[in-house]
Coordinates of C-alpha atoms and ligand atoms in Angstrom, one line a residue:
M1 CA 0.0 -4.6 7.3
E2 CA -1.4 -7.3 3.9
M3 CA -0.8 -5.1 0.6
F4 CA -0.6 -7.4 -2.0
C5 CA 1.2 -7.2 -4.7
L6 CA 1.2 -7.5 -8.3
K7 CA 4.0 -9.4 -9.2
C8 CA 4.5 -11.8 -5.9
R9 CA 0.8 -11.9 -7.1
K10 CA -0.1 -12.4 -3.3
K11 CA -0.5 -11.1 -0.8
V12 CA 2.6 -9.6 1.4
D13 CA 2.5 -8.8 4.6
V14 CA 4.4 -5.5 5.2
D15 CA 6.5 -3.6 8.3
N16 CA 4.1 -1.0 9.2
N17 CA 7.3 1.1 10.2
K18 CA 8.0 1.1 5.8
I19 CA 4.3 2.6 5.2
D20 CA 4.3 5.9 3.5
E21 CA 1.1 7.6 3.7
S22 CA 0.7 10.6 1.4
S23 CA -2.5 12.0 -0.2
I24 CA -3.3 12.6 -3.7
N25 CA -6.1 14.3 -4.2
G26 CA -7.6 14.3 -0.8
R27 CA -7.5 10.5 -1.4
K28 CA -5.6 8.0 1.2
M29 CA -2.3 6.3 -0.2
L30 CA -0.1 3.7 1.4
R31 CA 3.1 3.0 -0.8
A32 CA 5.3 0.5 0.5
S33 CA 8.0 -1.4 -1.1
C34 CA 7.0 -5.7 -1.4
P35 CA 10.0 -7.6 1.4
Q36 CA 10.1 -9.8 -1.1
C37 CA 10.3 -8.3 -4.4
N38 CA 11.5 -5.1 -3.5
S39 CA 9.1 -3.4 -6.6
G40 CA 6.8 -0.7 -5.5
L41 CA 3.6 -1.5 -3.6
A42 CA 0.4 1.0 -3.4
K43 CA -2.4 0.8 -1.9
F44 CA -5.3 3.3 -1.6
V45 CA -7.5 3.2 1.2
K46 CA -10.9 4.8 2.3
A47 CA -10.3 8.3 3.3
S48 CA -12.9 10.1 6.2
V49 CA -14.3 12.7 3.6
S50 CA -16.3 15.0 4.8
L51 CA -18.2 16.9 2.3
Ligands
ZN1 ZN1 6.6 -8.3 -4.9

């Protein structure tokens, strides 16, 4: 999966197996570390919310 690294200032390709899925306040969040600079990446994804 492609995630944007703020430190590298570019999109990096993250191994899907290394992505951590968690949810905060009902929002799904993906966590991973940059394969190039090893800094933490976080990305919010649209969760399927049922109101
Ligand atoms: Zn990076």
